[in-house]
Coordinates of C-alpha atoms and ligand atoms in Angstrom, one line a residue:
X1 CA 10.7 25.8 41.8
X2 CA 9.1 29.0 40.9
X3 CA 7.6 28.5 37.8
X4 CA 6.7 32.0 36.6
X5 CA 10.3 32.6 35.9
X6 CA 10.8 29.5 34.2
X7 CA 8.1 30.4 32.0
X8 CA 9.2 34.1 31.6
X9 CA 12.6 33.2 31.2
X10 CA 11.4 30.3 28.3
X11 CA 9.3 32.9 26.7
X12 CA 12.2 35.4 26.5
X13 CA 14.0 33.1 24.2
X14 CA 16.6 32.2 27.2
X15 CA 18.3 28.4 27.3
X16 CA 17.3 26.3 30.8
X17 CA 19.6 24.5 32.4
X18 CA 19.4 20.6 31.9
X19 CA 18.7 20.2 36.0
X20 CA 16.1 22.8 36.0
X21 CA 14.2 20.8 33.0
X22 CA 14.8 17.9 35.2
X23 CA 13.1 19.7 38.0
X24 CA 10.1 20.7 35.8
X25 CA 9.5 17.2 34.8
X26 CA 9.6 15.7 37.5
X27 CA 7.6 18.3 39.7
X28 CA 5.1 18.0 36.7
X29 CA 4.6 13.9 36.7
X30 CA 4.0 14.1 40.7
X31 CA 1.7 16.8 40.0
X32 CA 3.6 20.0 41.8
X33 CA 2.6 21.7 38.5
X34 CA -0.7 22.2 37.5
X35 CA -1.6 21.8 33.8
X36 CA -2.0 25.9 33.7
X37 CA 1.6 26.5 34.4
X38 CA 2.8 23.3 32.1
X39 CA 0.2 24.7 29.5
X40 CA 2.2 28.2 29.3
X41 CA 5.5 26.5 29.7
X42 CA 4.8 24.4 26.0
X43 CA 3.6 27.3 24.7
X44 CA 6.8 29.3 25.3
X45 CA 8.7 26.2 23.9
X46 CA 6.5 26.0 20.7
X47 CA 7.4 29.4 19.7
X48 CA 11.4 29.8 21.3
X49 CA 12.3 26.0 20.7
X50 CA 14.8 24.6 22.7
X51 CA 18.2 23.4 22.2
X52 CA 19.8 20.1 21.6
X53 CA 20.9 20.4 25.4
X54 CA 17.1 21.2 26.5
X55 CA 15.8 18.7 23.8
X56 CA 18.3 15.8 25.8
X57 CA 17.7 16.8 29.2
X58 CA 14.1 16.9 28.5
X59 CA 14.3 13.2 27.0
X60 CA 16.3 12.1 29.9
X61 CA 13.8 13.6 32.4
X62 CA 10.6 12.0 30.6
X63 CA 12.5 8.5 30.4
X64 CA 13.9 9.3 34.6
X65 CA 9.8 9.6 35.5
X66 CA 8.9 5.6 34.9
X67 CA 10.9 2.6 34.6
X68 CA 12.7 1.2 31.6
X69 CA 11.8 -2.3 30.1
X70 CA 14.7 -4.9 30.4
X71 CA 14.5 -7.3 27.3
X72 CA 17.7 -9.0 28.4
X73 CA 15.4 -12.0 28.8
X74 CA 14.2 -12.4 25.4
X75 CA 16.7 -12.9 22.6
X76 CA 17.8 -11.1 19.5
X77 CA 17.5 -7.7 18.6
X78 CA 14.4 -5.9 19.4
X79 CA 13.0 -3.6 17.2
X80 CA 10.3 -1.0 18.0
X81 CA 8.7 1.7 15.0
X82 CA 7.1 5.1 15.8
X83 CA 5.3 7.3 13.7
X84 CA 5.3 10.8 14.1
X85 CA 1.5 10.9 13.3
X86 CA -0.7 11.0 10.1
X87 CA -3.9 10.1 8.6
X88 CA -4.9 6.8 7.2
X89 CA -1.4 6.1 8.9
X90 CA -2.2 2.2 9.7
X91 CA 1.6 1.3 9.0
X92 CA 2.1 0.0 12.6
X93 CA -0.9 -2.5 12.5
X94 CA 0.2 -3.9 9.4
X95 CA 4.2 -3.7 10.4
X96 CA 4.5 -5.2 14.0
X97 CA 3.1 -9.1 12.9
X98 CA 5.0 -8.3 9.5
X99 CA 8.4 -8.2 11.0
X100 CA 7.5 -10.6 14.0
X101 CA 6.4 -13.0 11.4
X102 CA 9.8 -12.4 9.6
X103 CA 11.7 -13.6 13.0
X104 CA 12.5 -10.1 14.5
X105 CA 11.3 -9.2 18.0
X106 CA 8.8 -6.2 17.8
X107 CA 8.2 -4.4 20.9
X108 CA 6.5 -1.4 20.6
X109 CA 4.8 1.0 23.9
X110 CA 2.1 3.3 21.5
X111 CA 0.0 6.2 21.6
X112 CA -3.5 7.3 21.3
X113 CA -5.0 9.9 18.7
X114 CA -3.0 13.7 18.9
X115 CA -5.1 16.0 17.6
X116 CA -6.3 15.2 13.7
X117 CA -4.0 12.0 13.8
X118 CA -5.2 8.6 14.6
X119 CA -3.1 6.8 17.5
X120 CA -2.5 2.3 17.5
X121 CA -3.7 2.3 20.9
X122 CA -7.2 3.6 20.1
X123 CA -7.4 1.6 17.0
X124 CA -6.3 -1.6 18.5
X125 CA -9.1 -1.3 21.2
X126 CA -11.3 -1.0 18.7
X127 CA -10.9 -5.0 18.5
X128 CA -13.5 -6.6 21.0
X129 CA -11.8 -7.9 24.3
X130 CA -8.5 -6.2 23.0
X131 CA -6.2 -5.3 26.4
X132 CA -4.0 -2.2 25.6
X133 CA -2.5 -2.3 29.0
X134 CA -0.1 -5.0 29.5
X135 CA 2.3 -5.4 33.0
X136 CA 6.0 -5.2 32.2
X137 CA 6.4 -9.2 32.6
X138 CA 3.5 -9.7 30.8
X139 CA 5.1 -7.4 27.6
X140 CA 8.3 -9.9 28.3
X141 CA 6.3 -13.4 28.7
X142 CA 4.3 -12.4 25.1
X143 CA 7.2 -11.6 23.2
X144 CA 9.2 -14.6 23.6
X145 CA 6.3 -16.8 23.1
X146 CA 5.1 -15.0 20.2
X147 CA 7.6 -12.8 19.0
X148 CA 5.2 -9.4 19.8
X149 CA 3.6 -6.8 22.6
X150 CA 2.2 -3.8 21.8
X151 CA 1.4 -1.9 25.1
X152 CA -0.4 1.4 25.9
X153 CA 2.2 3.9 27.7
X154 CA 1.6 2.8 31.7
X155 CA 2.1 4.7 34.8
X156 CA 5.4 2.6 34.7
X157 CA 6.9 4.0 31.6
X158 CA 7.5 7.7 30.5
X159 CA 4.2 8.9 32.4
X160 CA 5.5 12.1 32.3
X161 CA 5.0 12.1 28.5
X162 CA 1.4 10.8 29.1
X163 CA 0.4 13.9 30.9
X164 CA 2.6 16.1 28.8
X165 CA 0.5 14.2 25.5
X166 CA -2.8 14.9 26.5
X167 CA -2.0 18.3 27.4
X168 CA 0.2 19.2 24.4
X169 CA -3.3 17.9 22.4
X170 CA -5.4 20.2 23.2
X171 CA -3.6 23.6 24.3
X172 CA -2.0 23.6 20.6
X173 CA 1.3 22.8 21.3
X174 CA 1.9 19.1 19.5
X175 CA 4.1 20.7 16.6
X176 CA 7.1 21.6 18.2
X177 CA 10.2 19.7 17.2
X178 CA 11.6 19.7 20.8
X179 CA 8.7 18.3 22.5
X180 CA 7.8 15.6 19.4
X181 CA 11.7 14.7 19.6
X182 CA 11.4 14.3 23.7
X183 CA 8.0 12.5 23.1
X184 CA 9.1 10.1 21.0
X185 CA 12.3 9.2 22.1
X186 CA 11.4 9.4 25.7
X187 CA 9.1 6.2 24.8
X188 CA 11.1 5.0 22.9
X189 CA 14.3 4.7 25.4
X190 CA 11.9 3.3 27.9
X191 CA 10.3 0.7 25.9
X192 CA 13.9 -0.9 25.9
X193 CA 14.5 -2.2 22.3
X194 CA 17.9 -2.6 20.7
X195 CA 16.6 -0.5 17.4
X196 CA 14.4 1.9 16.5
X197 CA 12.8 2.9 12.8
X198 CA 10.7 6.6 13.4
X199 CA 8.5 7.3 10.5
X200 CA 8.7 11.2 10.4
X201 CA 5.6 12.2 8.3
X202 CA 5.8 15.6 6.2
X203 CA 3.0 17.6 4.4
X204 CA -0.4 19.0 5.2
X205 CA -1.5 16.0 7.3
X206 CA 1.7 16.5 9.3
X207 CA 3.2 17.8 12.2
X208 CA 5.9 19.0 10.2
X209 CA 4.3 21.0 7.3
X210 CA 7.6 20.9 5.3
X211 CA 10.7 18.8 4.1
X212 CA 13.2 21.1 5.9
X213 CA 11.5 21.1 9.4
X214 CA 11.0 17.2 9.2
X215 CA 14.8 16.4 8.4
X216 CA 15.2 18.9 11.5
X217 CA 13.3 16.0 13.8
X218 CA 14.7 13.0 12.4
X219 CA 18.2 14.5 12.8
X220 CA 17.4 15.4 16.2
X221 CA 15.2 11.8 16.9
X222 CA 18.3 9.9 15.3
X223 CA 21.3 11.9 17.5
X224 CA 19.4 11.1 20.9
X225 CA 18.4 7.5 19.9
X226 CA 22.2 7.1 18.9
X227 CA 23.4 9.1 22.0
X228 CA 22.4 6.3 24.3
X229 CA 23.3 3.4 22.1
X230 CA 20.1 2.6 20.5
X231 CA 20.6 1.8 16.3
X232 CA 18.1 4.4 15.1
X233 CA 17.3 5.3 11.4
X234 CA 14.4 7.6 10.4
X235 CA 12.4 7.7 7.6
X236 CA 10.8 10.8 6.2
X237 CA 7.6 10.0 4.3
X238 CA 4.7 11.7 2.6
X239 CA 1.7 12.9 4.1
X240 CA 0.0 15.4 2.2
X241 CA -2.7 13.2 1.2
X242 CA -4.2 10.5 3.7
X243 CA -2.1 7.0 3.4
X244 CA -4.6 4.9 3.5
X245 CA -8.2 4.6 2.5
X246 CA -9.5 4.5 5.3
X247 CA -9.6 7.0 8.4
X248 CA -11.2 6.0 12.0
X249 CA -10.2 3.0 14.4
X250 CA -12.1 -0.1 13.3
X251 CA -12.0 0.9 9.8
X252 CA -8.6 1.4 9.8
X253 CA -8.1 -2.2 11.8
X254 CA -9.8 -3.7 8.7
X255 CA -7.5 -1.8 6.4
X256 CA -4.8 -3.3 7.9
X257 CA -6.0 -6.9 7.8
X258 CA -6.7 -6.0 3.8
X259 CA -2.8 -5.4 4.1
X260 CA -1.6 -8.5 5.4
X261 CA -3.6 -10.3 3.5
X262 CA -1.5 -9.1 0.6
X263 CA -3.9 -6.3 -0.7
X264 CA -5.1 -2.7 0.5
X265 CA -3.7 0.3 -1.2
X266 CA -0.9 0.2 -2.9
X267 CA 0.7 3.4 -0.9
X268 CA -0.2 1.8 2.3
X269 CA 1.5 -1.5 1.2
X270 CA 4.8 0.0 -0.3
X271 CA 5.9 2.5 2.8
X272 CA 4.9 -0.5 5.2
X273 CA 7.4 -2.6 2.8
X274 CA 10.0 0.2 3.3
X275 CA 10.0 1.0 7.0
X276 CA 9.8 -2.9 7.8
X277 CA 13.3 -3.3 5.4
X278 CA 14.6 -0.8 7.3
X279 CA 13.4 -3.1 11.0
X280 CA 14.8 -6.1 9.4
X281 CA 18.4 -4.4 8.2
X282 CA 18.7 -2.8 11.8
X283 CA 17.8 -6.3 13.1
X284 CA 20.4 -8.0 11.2
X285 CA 17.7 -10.1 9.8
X286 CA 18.6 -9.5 6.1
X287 CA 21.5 -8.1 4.0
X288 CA 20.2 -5.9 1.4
X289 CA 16.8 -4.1 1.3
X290 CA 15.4 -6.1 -1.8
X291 CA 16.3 -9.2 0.4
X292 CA 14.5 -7.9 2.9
X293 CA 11.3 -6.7 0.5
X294 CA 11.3 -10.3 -0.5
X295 CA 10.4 -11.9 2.7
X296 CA 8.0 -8.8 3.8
X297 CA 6.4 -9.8 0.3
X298 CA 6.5 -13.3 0.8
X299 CA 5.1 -12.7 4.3
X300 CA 2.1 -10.9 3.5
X301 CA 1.3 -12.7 0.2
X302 CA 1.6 -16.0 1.5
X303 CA -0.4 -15.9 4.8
X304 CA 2.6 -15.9 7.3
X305 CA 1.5 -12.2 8.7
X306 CA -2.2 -12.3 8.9
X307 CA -1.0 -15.2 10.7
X308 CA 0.7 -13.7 13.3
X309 CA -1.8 -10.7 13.5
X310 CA -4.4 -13.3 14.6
X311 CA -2.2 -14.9 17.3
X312 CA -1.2 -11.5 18.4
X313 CA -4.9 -10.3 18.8
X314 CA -5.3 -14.1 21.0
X315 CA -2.4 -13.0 23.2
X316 CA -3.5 -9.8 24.0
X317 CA -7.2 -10.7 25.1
X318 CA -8.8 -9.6 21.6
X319 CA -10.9 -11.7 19.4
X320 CA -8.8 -13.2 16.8
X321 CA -12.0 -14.2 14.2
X322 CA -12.1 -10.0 13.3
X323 CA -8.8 -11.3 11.0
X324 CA -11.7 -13.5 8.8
X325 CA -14.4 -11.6 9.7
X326 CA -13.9 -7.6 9.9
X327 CA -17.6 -7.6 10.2
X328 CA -17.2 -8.6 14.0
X329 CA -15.6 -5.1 14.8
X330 CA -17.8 -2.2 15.8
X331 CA -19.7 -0.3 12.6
X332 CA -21.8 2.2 12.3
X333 CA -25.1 2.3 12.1
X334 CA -24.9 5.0 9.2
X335 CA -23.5 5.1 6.3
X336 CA -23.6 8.5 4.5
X337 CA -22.0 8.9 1.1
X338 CA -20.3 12.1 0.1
X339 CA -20.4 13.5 -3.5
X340 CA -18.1 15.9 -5.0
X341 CA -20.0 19.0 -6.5
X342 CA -18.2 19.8 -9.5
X343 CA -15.7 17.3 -11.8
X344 CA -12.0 17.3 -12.6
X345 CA -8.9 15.6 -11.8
X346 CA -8.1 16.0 -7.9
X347 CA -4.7 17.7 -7.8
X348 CA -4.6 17.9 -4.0
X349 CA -6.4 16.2 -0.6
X350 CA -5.3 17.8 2.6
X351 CA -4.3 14.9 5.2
X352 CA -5.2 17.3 7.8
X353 CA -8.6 18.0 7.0
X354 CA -9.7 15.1 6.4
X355 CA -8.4 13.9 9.9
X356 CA -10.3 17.4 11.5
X357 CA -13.8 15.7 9.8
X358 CA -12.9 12.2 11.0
X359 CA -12.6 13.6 14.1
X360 CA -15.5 15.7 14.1
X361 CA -17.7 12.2 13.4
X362 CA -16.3 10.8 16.8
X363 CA -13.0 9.4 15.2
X364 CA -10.7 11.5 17.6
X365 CA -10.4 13.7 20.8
X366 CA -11.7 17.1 20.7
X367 CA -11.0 18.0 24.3
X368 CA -8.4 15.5 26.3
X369 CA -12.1 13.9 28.2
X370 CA -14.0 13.3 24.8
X371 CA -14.7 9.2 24.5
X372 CA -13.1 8.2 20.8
X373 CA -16.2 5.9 18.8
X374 CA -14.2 3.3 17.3
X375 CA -16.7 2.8 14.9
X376 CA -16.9 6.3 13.2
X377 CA -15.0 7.7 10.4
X378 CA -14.5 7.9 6.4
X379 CA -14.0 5.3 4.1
X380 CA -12.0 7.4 1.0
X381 CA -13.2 6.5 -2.3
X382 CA -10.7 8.4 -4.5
X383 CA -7.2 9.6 -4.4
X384 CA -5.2 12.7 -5.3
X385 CA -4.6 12.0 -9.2
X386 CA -8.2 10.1 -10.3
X387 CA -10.6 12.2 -11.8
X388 CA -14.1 12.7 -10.1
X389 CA -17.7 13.6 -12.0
X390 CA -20.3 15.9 -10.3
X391 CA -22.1 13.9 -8.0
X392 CA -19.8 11.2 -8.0
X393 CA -18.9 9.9 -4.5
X394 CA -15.6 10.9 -2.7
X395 CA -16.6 8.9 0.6
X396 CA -18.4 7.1 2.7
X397 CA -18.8 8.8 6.3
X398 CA -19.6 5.9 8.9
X399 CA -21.7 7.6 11.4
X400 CA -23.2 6.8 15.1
X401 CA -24.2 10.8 15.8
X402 CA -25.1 13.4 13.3
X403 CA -24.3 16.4 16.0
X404 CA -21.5 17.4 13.7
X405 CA -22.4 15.8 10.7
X406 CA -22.7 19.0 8.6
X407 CA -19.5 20.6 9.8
X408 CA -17.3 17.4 9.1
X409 CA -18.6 17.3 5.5
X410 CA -17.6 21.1 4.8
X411 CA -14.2 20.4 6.1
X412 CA -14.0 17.0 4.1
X413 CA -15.0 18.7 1.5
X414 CA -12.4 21.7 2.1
X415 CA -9.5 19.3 1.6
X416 CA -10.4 18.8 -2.1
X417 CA -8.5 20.9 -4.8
X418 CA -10.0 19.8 -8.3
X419 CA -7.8 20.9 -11.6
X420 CA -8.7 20.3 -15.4
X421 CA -5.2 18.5 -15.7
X422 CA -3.7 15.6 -14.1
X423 CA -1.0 15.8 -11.2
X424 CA 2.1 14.7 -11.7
X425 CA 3.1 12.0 -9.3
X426 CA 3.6 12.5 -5.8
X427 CA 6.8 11.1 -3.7
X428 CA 5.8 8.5 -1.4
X429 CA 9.3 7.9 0.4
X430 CA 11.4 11.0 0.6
X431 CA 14.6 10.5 2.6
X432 CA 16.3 8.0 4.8
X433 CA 18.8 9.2 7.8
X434 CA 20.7 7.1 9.6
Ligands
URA501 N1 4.0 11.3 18.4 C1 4.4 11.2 19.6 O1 4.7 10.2 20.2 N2 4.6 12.4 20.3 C2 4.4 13.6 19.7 O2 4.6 14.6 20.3 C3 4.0 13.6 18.4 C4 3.8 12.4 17.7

């Protein structure tokens, strides 16, 4: 294959053909293609695009590089959820024993961290004795005794999405809707379930800074999904302001057991009641969304998910007392408050930022070889609409090494915008597409 005019010709704005993208993939997983070459290929994609032809074969080719997962053993519709990526984004934590506990198989291959974005994989090892990577039969075995496997992507499935991942992170070339839509998907298709819910985040903490380019995605996400026969629906949801209050991977593991347990923030709590209707309608599990809401509600109100969270964390190797006692996951031996320096009402907090200072406290990868802490990151203490007094705290930082200490609180506090009036309220749940 000679690359240079693949890259030339992608740069130019030209169309490839789908057995040339096939090529590239597959040249690029055995390692024909050095990361150079792939690094200047993304780039040319980031700024031409591709089109829904390039965007399928390059699906197909990232599925065609590993195996596919055959579920035929385990009955009932599967259901798998994927986030496009945000901050404070703990929905998949909270959602995978929520549904399993509600009867639905969940089986879900996830990520780790992309740039300012926290990834499940990271967070879940976080847990002490937690195993990330699980053997197709052992994904199969779990789920039909417990209902639930969450696996780190293996050489086995998608790998060429694994390389392309780590890459894409740090050569600035993650918000492309081409190369999110074959990223996605390509897991998606491999990891074998019947039905698939994508969470496509938009705002400042998103890949996809606005409403237009996100329904673009989810369009695209849903067509392939549907192409090859999975039921796909796609959420759009908010992400201007961190999710959650908590951003890092053992904090955000703690957040999530708040959630099941029926409390954590009430934003956290009401999208991971939306995109787990959405699991249970595809599923077949319920006939209305407020019927499903109910049993989510039920579920996490009357013990039934922290239940299955616990048994979940058993199965996989982890240590299931962190569900009664968070204080057995890793912390910090610093805890550094953050003030605001003048008052008002806070009219905006920019996801993004705050992610770039969680990440600058050890939360997340700088460069694709950088070892993630799982016990650093920021514990928020107020949310876009409260009002805040000079010198009142905004956060906690939880911090092992104060190398970047300094630069993560200028950014942190970067992604404040204080105004003498308050905000009107923000939209939580924009727009579903099925
Ligand atoms: N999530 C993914 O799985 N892939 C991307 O490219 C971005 C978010």
């Amino acid at each position: 294959m000679n690359m240079p005019d693949l890259i030339r010709r992608k740069r130019d704005g030209e169309a490839l053909e789908p057995a040339e993208i096939e090529l590239l993939i597959r040249d690029y997983t055995t390692g024909a293609i050095p990361d150079y070459q792939m690094a200047a290929f993304l780039m040319a994609v980031y700024f031409r695009g591709m089109t829904r032809e390039e965007t399928a074969a390059l699906t197909r080719a990232m599925v065609a590089s590993g195996e596919q997962m055959d579920w035929s053993a385990v009955p009932g519709v599967k259901v798998d959820k994927h986030s496009t990526g945000g901050v404070a984004d703990t929905t998949t934590l909270v959602l995978a024993p929520l549904v399993a506990a509600a009867g639905v198989p969940v089986v879900k291959m996830a990520g780790r961290g992309l740039g300012h974005t926290g990834g499940t994989i990271d967070k879940l090892e976080s847990i002490p004795g937690f195993r990330v990577q699980l053997s197709r039969e052992e994904m199969v075995r779990q789920v039909k005794e417990i209902g639930l496997a969450i696996t780190a992507q293996t050489g086995e499935l998608a790998p060429a999405d694994g390389k392309l991942y780590a890459l894409r992170d740090v050569t600035a070339t993650v918000e492309s809707i081409p190369l999110i839509a074959g990223s996605v998907m390509s897991k998606k298709i491999a990891a074998g379930a019947d039905a698939i819910v994508l969470d496509v985040k938009v705002g400042s903490g998103a890949f996809m800074p606005d409403l237009a380019s996100a329904r673009e995605l989810a369009q695209v996400m849903v067509a392939l999904g549907q192409e090859i026969g999975r039921r796909t629906v796609a959420v759009i949801t908010n992400m201007d302001e961190p999710l959650g209050m908590m951003v890092g991977n053992a904090l955000e593991v703690k957040e999530a057991i708040a959630v099941l347990r029926g409390g954590g923030p009430q934003e956290l709590r009401e999208i991971c009641l939306t995109l787990g209707s959405q699991m249970l309608l595809l599923a077949g599990a319920a006939g209305s969304d407020g019927e499903a809401r109910r049993r989510l509600e039920g579920l996490m109100d009357g013990g039934g998910a922290l239940a299955k969270f616990r048994q979940f964390i058993g199965a996989q190797g982890g240590d299931p007392e962190v569900t009664d006692r968070p204080e057995l996951l890793p912390a910090a031996r610093e805890q550094i408050t953050v003030t605001s320096p003048a008052g008002g009402y806070i009219s905006a907090v920019q996801a993004r930022l705050v992610g770039e200072a969680a990440m600058l406290l050890g939360a997340g990868r700088v460069t694709k070889e950088s070892v993630i802490d799982p016990a650093a990151g920021i514990e928020l203490k107020k949310r876009r609409g409260d009002y805040v007094n000079a010198g009142e705290p905004l956060a906690v930082f939880h911090v092992n090494d104060r190398t970047n200490l300094e630069a993560a609180r200028d950014r942190f506090l970067s992604a404040y915008t204080l105004a003498p009036e308050r905000p009107s309220n923000g939209q939580l749940v924009y727009e579903i597409i099925s």
